Amino acid sequence: MTDSQKPRILMCPADYFGIEYEINPWMSVQKGTDPERSSAQWKALHQTLVDLGVEIDLMEPVKGLPDLVFTANAGLVYHDLFIPSRFRYKVRQGETPRFEEWARSRGFRIVELPAGENFEGAGDALFCGDALFAGYRFRSDVQSHQWIGERLGVEVLPMELIDPRFYHLDTCFCPLAPGVAVYYPGAFDEYGRSVILDRIPTLIEVRAEEAVFFSCNAVVVGSTVVLNQGAPKLTADLERLGYQTRALDLSEFIKSGGSAKCLTLRIDGEEAANWKSAATPS
C-alpha cells in the first residue's frame, strides 16, 4: 500500500479531554472522566488505526476545548472542500476556528454555511455510496443539509433523530461500503427508518442493548471495523458479512457521548463514499 493509497484520518490527542459541561444525556460533570484511562484508550485507538495502515494527521489539543478530541465534528470533507461545523452549543463553538486553521494548513478550500444554520460535520453527515445520509434535530438543521447537497451537487437524505441519547447520526448509523450499513432503528422516526431500508440493500440491525455501547459509532478501514467493546451480536453479524472486527475499551469517551467514530475524521472522505469524479464543485 503506497502512501497515496493509505486511508487518512484526523485525530486530536486527549490531553485536555474531560467533562466540563453537560450538553447530552451521557455527560455528567459530577461523575467526570479518568484522564489516565481516557489517554490510554485514545492511544490504543490511535495505534490500532496505525496498525491497519491508516495515515494519522494529528491536531494540537487546546486547553478549554475538551471536545476537540471528537474530530468527527470538525466538518465535512468532500474532495478538496472543507465545510466547517457551526456548533449549536456555545461551549463547542471555539472549536470551529481551530478546525478551519487545520483545514487551511492542509490545502482545503473552506466553504462556510449561511449564517444561522447549525451543522456538526461528519457527526451528522455520512456518505453511503453516492448519497449523503444526514441526521437532524438535536445538533444539525435540515436546512443546512439541503444547502450542502446543493453546494456539492450530491443527493442528501435527511433523517430525523428522535432519541436524545443518539443525538448525532454517527451514534446510530455506520456505512460499511456502498449499499451496506449498520444502524439502530430506535434512533430514527418512521420516515428515517424507511429511507434507510429503501436505499441500503444490505443492513445490519443493532439491538438496543448493544446500541447503548455506541456500537454503531465505529471506524471502517477496508474490511475491518473498529468499535467499542460490548457488542458480541453485532460482531458476529459483521463477521458473517466477511468483516473483521477490533473491539476496544472506549468507555471513558462514552461518558461524554462519543466512541471510535467520534474520535476520527476521514480526511479522504468517508470510507463508504463513492465519489464519481475527481472533479470538485466550483
C-alpha atoms as one frame of an Amber mdcrd trajectory, in Angstrom:
protein
   0.000   0.000   0.000   1.524   3.316  -1.087   1.192   6.497   0.955  -1.255
   7.890  -1.627  -3.478   4.834  -1.140  -3.406   4.910   2.649  -6.620   5.909
   4.408  -6.150   9.330   6.020  -7.735  10.204   9.353  -7.638  13.310  11.553
  -7.339  12.800  15.306  -6.669  15.044  18.297  -4.897  13.719  21.422  -6.979
  13.517  24.585  -4.636  15.712  26.658  -7.423  18.103  27.695 -10.407  15.797
  27.318 -12.879  15.800  30.187 -16.457  16.620  31.050 -16.613  20.361  31.739
 -20.278  20.853  30.782 -23.384  18.806  30.015 -24.893  19.002  26.525 -26.139
  15.438  26.017 -27.691  12.744  28.255 -24.397  10.879  28.648 -22.418  13.729
  30.185 -22.118  14.228  33.948 -19.761  16.842  35.327 -20.134  15.261  38.744
 -19.019  11.806  37.549 -16.350  13.151  35.209 -13.736  11.018  33.486 -10.411
   9.424  34.375  -7.628  11.286  32.494  -5.178   8.373  32.612  -7.745   5.895
  31.326  -9.014   8.196  28.588  -5.450   8.885  27.418  -4.652   5.173  27.329
  -7.881   4.405  25.457  -7.218   7.133  22.889  -3.677   5.843  22.342  -4.973
   2.298  21.871  -7.365   3.511  19.155  -4.595   5.529  17.506  -2.237   2.535
  17.492  -4.938   0.209  16.180  -5.556   2.503  13.220  -1.830   2.859  12.535
  -1.523  -0.937  12.591  -4.301  -1.096   9.994  -2.275   1.123   7.673  -4.006
   4.435   8.360  -2.077   7.682   7.970  -2.959   9.787  11.031  -2.913  13.577
  10.931  -2.762  14.993  14.471  -4.278  18.262  15.654  -2.848  20.156  18.587
  -5.121  19.765  21.653  -6.264  23.003  23.288  -6.960  23.566  26.961 -10.545
  24.663  27.485 -11.789  22.780  24.424 -12.319  19.291  25.887 -14.400  18.039
  22.954 -11.808  18.974  20.326 -10.824  15.319  20.657 -14.021  14.428  18.766
 -12.687  15.358  15.326 -15.660  13.790  13.502 -17.447  17.018  14.362 -14.827
  19.208  12.673 -16.792  19.496   9.456 -17.476  17.703   6.201 -14.676  16.819
   3.781 -15.517  16.445   0.079 -12.557  16.204  -2.283 -10.570  19.388  -1.550
 -13.510  21.202   0.068 -13.997  21.534   3.796 -17.324  22.701   5.218 -16.624
  23.575   8.879 -19.146  22.848  11.571 -21.321  25.511  13.116 -21.976  24.132
  16.582 -25.351  24.533  18.243 -23.909  24.915  21.744 -21.684  27.890  22.583
 -19.309  25.717  24.640 -18.192  23.981  21.426 -18.116  26.976  19.098 -14.482
  27.704  19.941 -13.520  24.507  18.126 -14.504  25.804  14.689 -11.594  28.284
  14.242  -9.160  25.507  15.221 -10.619  23.114  12.670 -10.619  25.826   9.992
  -6.970  26.606  10.756  -6.101  22.918  10.360  -8.025  22.623   7.073  -6.335
  25.684   5.567  -2.922  24.376   6.576  -3.659  21.175   4.635  -4.772  22.974
   1.491  -8.521  22.532   1.770 -10.830  25.189   0.379 -13.138  26.441   3.113
 -16.839  26.693   2.290 -18.897  28.322   5.033 -22.552  27.676   5.684 -25.026
  30.572   5.526 -25.449  32.391   8.834 -27.884  30.975  11.346 -27.671  27.316
  10.314 -26.334  24.607  12.626 -24.272  21.735  11.275 -21.973  19.361  13.143
 -19.898  17.815  10.400 -19.387  14.100   9.855 -21.183  13.532  13.140 -24.419
  14.173  11.234 -23.455  13.661   7.568 -22.198  10.323   6.247 -21.866   9.107
   2.687 -23.114   5.643   1.802 -22.477   5.251  -1.885 -23.450   8.363  -3.831
 -25.948   9.675  -1.277 -25.205  11.746   1.803 -27.270  10.471   4.726 -27.896
  13.328   7.145 -29.242  13.361  10.694 -31.028  16.397  12.097 -32.919  17.709
  15.107 -30.618  17.663  18.131 -27.476  19.271  16.657 -27.804  19.903  12.923
 -30.568  21.662  10.997 -32.258  20.092   7.981 -31.772  23.391   6.097 -28.006
  23.089   6.441 -28.084  19.625   4.873 -30.182  20.854   1.962 -27.729  23.710
   1.366 -24.766  21.314   1.461 -26.427  18.981  -1.043 -26.985  21.858  -3.463
 -23.460  23.199  -2.950 -21.784  19.836  -3.532 -24.188  18.600  -6.171 -24.969
  15.403  -4.281 -28.189  13.757  -3.160 -28.900  14.365   0.526 -31.284  12.185
   2.519 -32.285  13.995   5.747 -33.471  11.758   8.591 -34.883  12.915  11.900
 -33.276  11.594  15.076 -35.751  11.054  17.924 -33.759   9.611  20.843 -31.591
  12.243  22.600 -29.085   9.557  23.595 -28.292   9.186  19.893 -28.016  12.878
  19.144 -25.664  12.574  16.172 -26.162  10.338  13.137 -22.825   8.598  13.671
 -24.011   7.287  17.042 -26.704   5.164  15.364 -25.674   4.693  11.711 -22.426
   3.416  10.212 -21.891   2.938   6.454 -19.618  -0.024   5.747 -19.493   0.177
   1.940 -21.796   1.415  -0.828 -25.094  -0.346  -0.178 -24.024  -1.778   3.186
 -24.537  -0.248   6.643 -25.092  -0.815  10.351 -27.923   1.041  12.106 -30.005
   1.214  15.264 -33.673   1.601  14.226 -34.820   3.047  17.556 -32.862   6.260
  16.970 -34.934   7.261  13.910 -38.514   8.230  13.235 -40.596   6.030  10.942
 -39.663   8.019   7.842 -35.942   7.837   8.644 -36.135   4.080   9.057 -37.950
   3.780   5.731 -35.242   5.832   3.985 -32.524   3.511   5.274 -34.494   0.372
   4.387 -35.315   1.652   0.897 -31.864   2.927  -0.006 -29.443   0.444   1.544
 -29.827  -3.163   0.356 -27.646  -4.818   2.997 -28.300  -3.763   6.577 -27.223
  -4.974   9.998 -29.723  -4.024  12.664 -28.135  -3.299  16.039 -30.062  -4.363
  19.130 -30.944  -1.751  21.738 -28.795  -3.380  24.416 -25.724  -3.075  22.178
 -26.560   0.319  20.699 -26.060   1.923  24.130 -22.417   0.797  23.979 -22.080
   3.064  20.912 -21.504   0.024  18.735 -22.664   1.949  15.637 -20.004   4.580
  16.312 -17.338   2.579  14.536 -14.387   3.280  12.239 -14.273   1.326   8.984
 -10.857   0.663   7.431 -11.280  -1.553   4.392 -12.791  -4.795   5.663 -12.002
  -4.085   9.320 -14.444  -2.425  11.713 -13.024  -0.832  14.873 -15.666  -0.464
  17.568 -16.244  -0.267  21.299 -16.467  -3.383  23.431 -19.848  -4.782  24.406
 -21.411  -5.765  21.074 -20.943  -9.541  20.590 -24.078  -9.911  18.448 -23.057
  -7.089  16.115 -19.546  -8.510  15.952 -20.936 -11.885  14.880 -23.183 -10.230
  12.272 -20.237  -8.289  10.855 -18.080 -11.376  10.660 -20.831 -13.240   8.814
 -20.642 -10.494   6.175 -16.885 -11.017   5.874 -15.701  -8.147   8.064 -13.011
  -8.400  10.702 -13.512  -6.549  13.966 -11.289  -4.856  16.514 -13.090  -4.259
  19.807 -11.554  -1.639  22.104 -12.396  -0.244  25.518 -13.554   3.334  24.862
 -15.687   3.644  27.988 -14.221   6.994  29.090 -15.346   8.641  25.859 -18.808
   7.108  26.055 -19.200   9.055  29.309 -19.078  12.151  27.110 -21.273  10.723
  24.348 -18.637   9.521  21.889 -16.664   6.490  20.766 -14.354   5.376  17.946
 -16.016   7.202  15.058 -16.427  10.418  17.044 -12.678  10.425  17.665 -11.838
  10.356  13.942 -12.465  12.324  10.756 -11.791  10.630   7.454  -9.774  13.272
   5.590 -10.014  11.493   2.244 -13.786  11.154   2.563 -15.867   8.617   4.419
 -14.846   5.005   3.850 -18.113   4.209   2.066 -18.167   7.361  -0.062 -18.313
   6.626  -3.776 -17.261   9.886  -5.374 -17.960   9.504  -9.077 -15.393  12.036
 -10.259 -12.168  13.579  -9.102 -13.611  16.962 -10.048 -14.553  19.295  -7.244
 -17.616  21.553  -7.258 -16.622  25.125  -8.091
